[in-house]
Every structure is written in structure tokens, then in C-alpha cells.
XYZ file of N, CA and C in Angstrom:
558
model
N 17.381 -16.364 13.063
C 16.279 -15.079 12.250
C 16.900 -14.859 10.995
N 15.771 -14.730 9.802
C 15.985 -14.209 8.769
C 16.553 -13.090 8.497
N 16.287 -11.954 8.717
C 16.984 -10.498 8.219
C 16.428 -9.929 9.659
N 17.946 -9.285 10.147
C 17.387 -8.314 11.297
C 16.928 -6.587 11.312
N 16.824 -6.599 10.043
C 16.857 -5.240 9.558
C 15.463 -4.880 9.954
N 14.639 -5.986 9.048
C 12.818 -5.889 9.696
C 12.678 -5.966 10.822
N 13.499 -6.585 12.054
C 13.095 -6.402 12.656
C 13.310 -4.796 13.919
N 14.631 -4.615 13.209
C 14.897 -3.053 13.810
C 14.049 -2.206 13.405
N 13.497 -2.731 12.191
C 12.783 -1.435 11.473
C 11.501 -1.261 12.167
N 10.757 -2.696 12.829
C 9.314 -2.397 13.869
C 9.615 -2.261 14.915
N 10.902 -2.439 15.320
C 11.046 -1.436 16.833
C 11.355 0.066 16.723
N 11.789 0.596 15.734
C 11.745 1.793 15.937
C 10.653 2.050 15.071
N 9.807 1.621 14.195
C 8.277 1.793 13.898
C 7.363 1.969 15.395
N 7.799 0.903 16.350
C 6.802 0.901 17.558
C 7.051 1.894 18.324
N 8.164 2.222 18.632
C 8.740 3.081 19.727
C 7.986 4.219 19.610
N 7.193 4.813 20.536
C 6.690 6.231 20.734
C 7.851 7.725 20.818
N 8.942 7.443 21.011
C 9.602 8.415 21.120
C 11.195 7.531 20.529
N 12.332 8.281 20.430
C 13.311 7.692 19.544
C 14.013 6.324 20.730
N 14.703 5.624 19.852
C 14.970 4.648 20.411
C 16.525 4.451 20.283
N 17.159 3.963 21.352
C 18.661 3.857 21.627
C 19.075 2.884 20.701
N 20.466 2.837 20.259
C 20.881 1.758 19.770
C 20.777 0.200 21.206
N 21.314 0.747 22.367
C 21.696 -0.102 23.334
C 19.723 -0.880 23.753
N 18.448 -0.249 23.316
C 17.864 -0.775 23.432
C 17.074 -1.759 22.311
N 17.934 -1.483 21.155
C 18.035 -2.264 20.374
C 18.016 -3.240 20.129
N 19.801 -3.229 21.057
C 20.820 -4.566 21.017
C 19.811 -5.115 22.041
N 19.311 -5.008 22.922
C 18.945 -5.623 24.308
C 17.443 -6.451 23.539
N 17.010 -5.969 22.782
C 15.557 -6.587 22.641
C 15.700 -8.132 21.708
N 16.996 -7.563 20.519
C 16.985 -8.062 19.800
C 18.046 -9.514 20.222
N 18.693 -9.266 21.348
C 19.290 -10.333 21.772
C 18.657 -10.866 22.883
N 17.703 -10.730 23.932
C 16.677 -11.200 24.397
C 15.732 -12.534 23.200
N 14.952 -11.112 22.180
C 14.296 -12.246 21.299
C 14.987 -13.211 20.880
N 16.152 -13.284 20.202
C 16.859 -14.234 19.754
C 17.761 -15.096 20.037
N 18.278 -14.931 21.461
C 19.375 -15.359 22.520
C 20.527 -15.537 21.423
N 21.165 -14.533 20.825
C 22.427 -14.795 20.295
C 22.580 -13.351 20.312
N 24.193 -13.057 20.403
C 24.878 -11.740 20.605
C 24.883 -11.048 19.234
N 24.754 -10.062 19.019
C 24.605 -8.767 18.160
C 25.362 -8.091 18.579
N 26.372 -7.724 17.719
C 27.212 -6.404 17.467
C 26.799 -5.047 17.453
N 27.356 -4.025 18.073
C 26.984 -2.863 17.632
C 27.327 -2.670 15.947
N 28.388 -3.114 15.767
C 28.510 -2.674 13.825
C 27.504 -3.120 13.351
N 26.514 -4.498 13.730
C 25.427 -5.204 13.067
C 24.456 -4.419 13.067
N 23.972 -3.681 14.395
C 23.113 -2.928 14.203
C 23.001 -1.600 13.621
N 24.177 -1.202 13.811
C 24.540 -0.026 13.076
C 24.818 0.172 11.543
N 24.868 -1.062 11.067
C 25.255 -1.012 9.457
C 23.591 -1.398 8.941
N 22.630 -2.324 9.890
C 21.136 -2.405 9.601
C 20.392 -1.325 9.754
N 20.613 -0.229 10.591
C 20.382 0.981 10.599
C 20.523 1.762 9.567
N 21.785 1.831 9.098
C 22.547 2.626 7.585
C 21.495 2.336 6.649
N 21.640 0.870 6.427
C 20.441 -0.004 5.434
C 18.592 0.879 5.588
N 18.291 0.795 6.702
C 16.879 1.330 6.687
C 16.742 2.578 6.109
N 18.208 3.119 6.921
C 18.096 5.298 6.581
C 17.805 4.930 4.950
N 18.827 4.917 4.518
C 19.157 4.440 2.549
C 17.972 4.287 2.021
N 16.741 3.275 2.765
C 16.104 2.612 1.985
C 14.843 3.518 2.010
N 14.493 4.402 3.294
C 13.404 5.349 3.542
C 13.905 6.836 3.178
N 15.326 6.971 2.364
C 15.457 8.236 1.737
C 15.434 8.089 0.202
N 14.693 7.040 -0.272
C 14.118 7.231 -1.332
C 12.868 8.389 -1.363
N 12.338 8.850 -2.817
C 11.836 9.489 -2.828
C 10.057 9.259 -2.944
N 9.894 7.815 -3.113
C 8.609 7.302 -2.966
C 8.639 7.084 -1.202
N 8.923 7.371 -0.417
C 8.650 7.082 0.904
C 8.657 8.458 1.368
N 7.284 9.272 2.543
C 7.024 9.966 2.967
C 7.786 10.672 4.657
N 8.127 9.159 4.802
C 8.931 9.266 5.896
C 10.329 9.083 5.994
N 11.263 9.186 6.968
C 12.735 9.182 7.062
C 13.103 8.852 8.357
N 14.236 7.721 8.423
C 14.998 7.129 9.712
C 15.980 8.408 10.503
N 15.877 9.037 11.207
C 16.067 10.102 11.990
C 16.898 9.448 12.953
N 18.048 10.315 13.167
C 19.187 10.381 14.153
C 18.511 11.378 15.491
N 17.556 11.054 16.295
C 17.382 12.204 17.283
C 18.097 11.442 18.934
N 18.438 12.672 19.630
C 18.342 12.421 20.757
C 18.973 11.363 21.143
N 20.164 11.198 20.543
C 20.853 9.418 20.669
C 19.685 8.471 20.392
N 19.035 8.418 19.677
C 17.843 7.489 18.825
C 18.082 7.437 17.877
N 16.883 6.815 17.012
C 16.589 6.602 16.082
C 15.054 6.501 15.928
N 14.163 7.420 15.350
C 12.953 8.042 14.818
C 12.558 8.078 13.627
N 11.271 6.950 13.269
C 10.357 7.404 11.860
C 9.723 8.874 12.088
N 10.234 9.870 11.419
C 9.620 11.116 10.978
C 9.618 11.371 9.825
N 8.173 12.209 9.659
C 7.782 13.076 8.203
C 8.578 13.567 7.410
N 9.098 13.424 6.215
C 10.261 14.267 5.736
C 9.702 15.560 5.746
N 10.509 16.384 5.452
C 10.276 18.068 5.456
C 9.723 18.795 4.257
N 9.020 18.053 3.326
C 8.719 18.284 2.140
C 7.129 18.376 2.545
N 6.642 16.892 3.138
C 4.774 16.757 3.601
C 4.547 17.942 5.191
N 5.748 18.720 5.368
C 5.514 19.077 6.557
C 3.965 20.350 6.692
N 3.887 20.699 5.403
C 2.725 21.837 5.095
C 1.338 21.177 5.103
N 1.255 19.792 4.548
C 0.223 19.184 4.877
C 0.079 18.813 6.408
N 1.031 18.368 6.680
C 0.823 17.379 8.315
C 0.527 18.937 8.827
N 0.689 19.815 8.663
C 0.487 21.098 9.914
C -1.106 21.532 9.735
N -1.757 21.000 7.910
C -2.992 21.169 8.278
C -3.933 20.242 8.492
N -3.321 19.436 8.905
C -3.999 18.308 9.732
C -3.918 18.824 11.415
N -3.064 18.630 11.856
C -2.933 19.115 12.624
C -3.748 20.473 13.276
N -3.911 21.339 12.426
C -4.524 22.867 12.441
C -6.509 22.529 12.459
N -6.475 21.331 11.391
C -8.173 20.600 11.573
C -8.292 20.387 12.736
N -7.747 19.067 13.611
C -8.080 18.582 14.749
C -7.556 19.023 15.785
N -7.006 20.103 15.869
C -7.129 21.334 17.122
C -8.121 22.032 16.845
N -9.307 22.051 15.944
C -10.275 22.749 15.670
C -11.673 21.976 16.646
N -10.792 21.003 16.527
C -12.512 19.618 17.112
C -12.325 19.807 18.359
N -11.787 20.453 19.044
C -11.613 20.559 20.602
C -13.168 21.031 20.887
N -13.468 20.670 22.078
C -14.911 20.215 22.498
C -15.161 21.478 23.544
N -16.134 22.428 23.357
C -16.287 23.081 24.625
C -16.758 22.948 25.981
N -16.800 23.289 26.959
C -17.567 23.064 28.213
C -19.251 22.470 28.087
N -19.525 23.185 27.529
C -21.027 23.069 27.275
C -20.946 21.424 26.561
N -20.613 21.483 25.497
C -20.606 20.708 24.692
C -19.866 18.987 25.682
N -19.056 19.177 26.344
C -18.056 17.845 27.066
C -18.835 17.521 28.064
N -19.905 18.106 28.851
C -21.032 18.123 29.808
C -22.131 17.107 28.985
N -22.821 17.893 28.167
C -23.602 17.067 27.354
C -23.079 15.975 26.867
N -21.730 15.485 26.015
C -21.025 14.561 26.193
C -21.125 13.699 27.078
N -20.894 13.681 28.291
C -20.862 13.205 29.259
C -22.008 12.485 29.593
N -23.235 13.226 30.058
C -24.577 12.855 30.064
C -25.045 11.596 28.793
N -24.734 12.037 27.550
C -25.204 11.304 26.422
C -24.284 9.932 26.765
N -22.856 9.549 27.231
C -22.063 9.223 27.430
C -22.897 8.103 28.520
N -22.878 8.339 29.786
C -23.159 8.013 30.791
C -24.888 7.172 30.712
N -25.348 7.817 29.915
C -27.277 8.217 30.267
C -27.708 7.221 29.100
N -26.883 6.971 27.627
C -27.651 6.405 26.447
C -28.275 5.119 26.677
N -29.305 5.169 25.762
C -29.743 5.997 24.592
C -30.528 7.102 25.625
N -30.473 8.131 25.081
C -31.111 9.270 25.607
C -31.329 10.283 25.156
N -32.689 11.065 25.205
C -33.315 11.851 24.386
C -32.305 13.327 24.819
N -33.129 14.475 24.078
C -32.255 15.721 24.034
C -32.904 16.331 25.149
N -34.659 15.947 25.365
C -35.282 16.759 26.968
C -34.396 16.051 27.661
N -34.119 14.793 27.768
C -33.137 14.354 29.231
C -32.218 15.009 29.429
N -31.571 15.127 28.696
C -29.852 16.007 28.560
C -30.188 17.237 29.367
N -30.839 17.832 28.468
C -31.561 19.054 28.870
C -31.971 19.193 30.736
N -32.410 18.304 30.605
C -33.253 18.194 32.378
C -32.013 18.410 33.148
N -30.932 17.237 32.824
C -29.648 17.464 33.791
C -29.130 18.406 33.734
N -28.865 19.100 32.654
C -28.062 20.454 32.558
C -28.995 21.714 33.330
N -29.888 21.520 32.879
C -30.950 23.045 33.346
C -30.755 23.932 31.825
N -30.225 23.902 30.905
C -29.996 24.746 29.516
C -30.289 23.978 28.403
N -30.442 24.620 27.214
C -31.129 24.173 25.734
C -29.712 23.936 25.230
N -29.800 22.178 25.453
C -28.624 21.530 24.319
C -28.964 21.355 22.362
N -29.519 22.282 22.160
C -29.562 21.981 20.847
C -28.635 22.206 20.325
N -27.671 23.328 20.287
C -26.579 24.003 20.238
C -25.256 22.745 20.460
N -25.169 22.383 21.361
C -24.276 21.262 22.016
C -24.644 19.877 20.922
N -25.725 19.712 20.867
C -26.199 18.448 20.290
C -25.675 18.237 19.030
N -25.903 19.704 17.777
C -25.560 19.436 16.666
C -24.180 19.453 16.675
N -23.293 20.338 17.613
C -22.027 19.988 16.815
C -21.633 18.864 17.450
N -22.003 17.622 18.192
C -21.442 16.619 18.448
C -21.951 15.923 17.149
N -22.623 15.779 16.706
C -23.365 15.358 15.825
C -22.097 15.608 14.655
N -22.070 16.998 14.162
C -21.160 17.324 13.378
C -19.849 16.648 13.681
N -19.446 16.745 14.659
C -18.038 16.012 14.917
C -17.974 14.465 15.231
N -19.231 13.872 14.825
C -19.741 12.551 14.903
C -19.224 11.723 16.644
N -19.154 12.411 17.513
C -18.988 11.792 18.846
C -20.350 11.177 18.936
N -21.663 11.404 18.697
C -22.784 10.960 18.792
C -23.571 10.352 17.976
N -24.411 9.508 17.755
C -25.358 9.250 16.863
C -26.847 9.197 17.094
N -27.664 9.283 16.363
C -28.760 9.008 16.983
C -29.198 7.431 16.526
N -29.542 7.109 17.825
C -29.691 5.645 18.209
C -31.450 5.368 17.493
N -31.926 5.710 16.791
C -33.171 5.197 16.633
C -34.868 6.308 18.075
N -35.720 6.312 17.938
C -36.399 6.977 18.332
C -37.140 6.340 19.788
N -37.696 7.519 21.001
C -37.970 6.449 22.040
C -39.875 6.371 21.871
N -39.822 5.631 22.799
C -41.190 5.566 22.871
C -42.308 6.054 23.409
N -41.659 7.224 24.075
C -42.669 8.416 24.513
C -43.577 8.888 23.973
N -44.054 10.218 24.558
C -44.959 10.748 23.750
C -44.183 11.701 22.727
N -44.534 11.618 21.540
C -43.678 12.536 20.629
C -42.702 11.777 19.602
N -42.672 10.705 19.633
C -41.319 9.976 19.671
C -39.655 10.998 19.084
N -39.593 10.874 20.678
C -38.215 12.290 20.287
C -37.259 11.092 20.132
N -36.153 11.666 19.376
C -34.961 11.170 19.339
C -33.736 10.532 20.309
N -33.397 9.148 19.861
C -32.232 8.747 21.255
C -31.248 9.166 20.677
N -30.287 10.012 21.404
C -28.815 9.780 20.986
C -28.231 8.621 22.067
N -26.276 8.718 21.662
C -25.605 7.644 22.199
C -24.244 8.358 21.216
N -23.311 7.442 22.083
C -21.969 7.548 21.597
C -22.301 6.697 20.250
N -20.871 7.375 19.412
C -20.547 6.712 18.484
C -18.960 6.160 18.172
N -18.803 5.412 17.487
C -17.144 4.711 17.326
C -16.337 5.548 17.189
N -16.180 6.921 17.066
C -14.969 7.929 16.526
C -15.197 8.448 18.217
N -16.427 8.667 19.289
C -16.346 8.358 20.627
C -14.920 7.741 21.401
N -15.399 6.806 20.606
C -14.146 5.711 21.525
C -13.013 5.451 21.236
N -12.970 6.447 19.875
C -11.256 6.671 19.360
C -10.826 7.678 20.059
N -11.833 8.643 19.853
C -11.582 10.218 20.778
C -10.883 10.376 21.948
N -11.576 9.477 22.743
C -10.759 9.332 24.168
C -10.396 7.706 24.411
N -9.852 7.317 23.672
C -9.225 6.250 23.518
C -9.218 5.093 24.466
N -10.754 4.658 24.561
C -11.459 3.287 25.171
C -11.892 2.372 23.784
N -12.214 1.340 24.422
C -12.550 0.521 23.846
C -13.764 0.141 24.028
N -14.521 0.339 24.925
C -16.107 0.155 25.390
C -16.481 1.123 26.350
N -17.861 1.381 26.672
C -18.462 2.444 27.337
C -17.861 1.849 28.961
N -17.728 0.791 29.429
C -17.435 0.013 30.527
C -15.671 0.471 31.025
N -15.524 0.991 30.008
C -14.225 1.178 30.330
C -14.283 3.026 30.924
N -15.431 3.587 30.798
C -15.136 5.044 31.609
C -15.260 5.048 32.718
N -15.150 6.150 33.279
C -14.736 6.011 34.823
C -15.842 6.149 35.756
N -16.074 5.261 36.333
C -17.300 5.079 37.590
C -17.714 6.643 37.997
N -18.810 7.072 38.151
C -19.412 8.174 38.483
C -18.794 8.607 40.008
N -19.273 7.144 41.074
C -18.452 7.502 41.988
C -16.978 7.980 41.842
N -16.478 7.816 40.959
C -14.669 7.783 40.963
C -14.803 9.402 40.900
N -15.382 9.901 40.227
C -15.050 10.968 39.811
C -15.902 11.737 40.774
N -17.107 12.090 41.777
C -17.285 13.086 42.843
C -16.092 13.027 44.039
N -15.854 14.078 44.519
C -15.441 14.080 45.643
C -16.207 14.383 46.641
N -16.222 13.888 47.657
C -17.522 13.962 48.628
C -16.290 14.600 49.587
N -15.064 15.018 49.982
C -14.976 15.523 51.019
C -15.086 16.861 51.700
N -16.321 17.892 50.672
C -16.711 18.680 51.900
C -18.339 18.995 51.495
N -18.682 18.004 52.404
C -20.009 17.962 51.857
C -20.891 18.774 52.280
N -22.409 18.937 52.239
C -22.837 19.759 52.956
C -23.027 19.028 54.698
N -23.045 19.881 55.620
C -23.011 19.403 56.854
C -22.113 18.886 57.527
N -20.938 18.813 56.715
C -19.455 17.853 57.411
C -18.498 19.446 58.130
N -17.959 19.320 58.997
C -17.474 20.672 60.011
C -15.881 20.269 59.348
N -15.610 21.063 58.918
C -14.477 22.073 58.303
C -13.479 22.498 59.854
N -12.305 22.086 59.122
C -10.959 22.394 60.131
C -10.038 23.913 59.460
């Protein structure tokens, strides 16, 4: 193994929460089939910490909860707060979520088709979904008047953490038939 520091840095970076020294030791020993000492790992962590304490890095190595994690330096917190505020404003209303669900499952679909399913006007919801780039215009229908066809965008996949439309839950999985009309309740 050429440089254990790089592997330790990668482990800290890839960890969703703080990673303990014992976890780092386990991973290194399992991957390289050699014993690493606590002192070796601690020295590597100290070197990584020193490296990221330089001014030209926006992140630093922090010892939190008996583990190590990369965090943004305090000087950059105002900018990060703005990003989080901006992203929190991107939350969708119930009407927008319903409209988006219809478009996702029925795409390509016209606004009229969405409105027939929802039973209400969808102008505002469609406009907001277009602004948030969760849906896109996919052309025009051959129907009378050539209405616009809508479908989901690449950002939709990102927003919901899926790779393709097939990963959406099937409609049967979402419906609860436990209290159908005509069934007797106890």
C-alpha cells in the first residue's frame, strides 16, 4: 500500500456520519491484509487534519462523537445557510405533488389530462413545477389544438433519488384496499 493517509481520507469522506478509528482500522486491515496500529492511524488523521487546516480548503477534519468527519469551516457557514434556505423554499405544495405524481405516472401527458384526473385547474402547479425544473415540455400532442405534452425532468430523478421512472412505486403498492366499499368492518 503506497499511502494509508489517502485511504483514510477516502473513508472519512465516504462516511455519512463520523467514522471511528476502530472502523478505519478494520477497513484498512481487511482491505490490505496487514496489521495497522492505532498510532499509525492516529498519525495519519493528524496529518490529514493539518492538511485541511490550510486556508485554501473550505472543509476541515473534525473529531466528533468519538469519530472523524469532514465539515465546512465556520467561515463558510453564512453561505451554506443561504443554500439551505434556498433549498428549503423548494418544498412542494400538496397540489404540486399531486400534479407531479400524475405527470410522472402518465407521461407524456397534457395539462387537460392532468386536470381531468385532479378535477381542478392545474395552471399554477404546472407553472411552479416548470420553474423548479421538475417537469419539462416533451413536445406537442397530435390531438386537436396540439396541446403541450409534459414529462418529468432529469432534476426530478435527482430530487426524488431515483435513477429512472421504473423505480417509482407501482400504483398497486400505494393503494390500501383494506377498507373497500362493501366490505364488512368489525
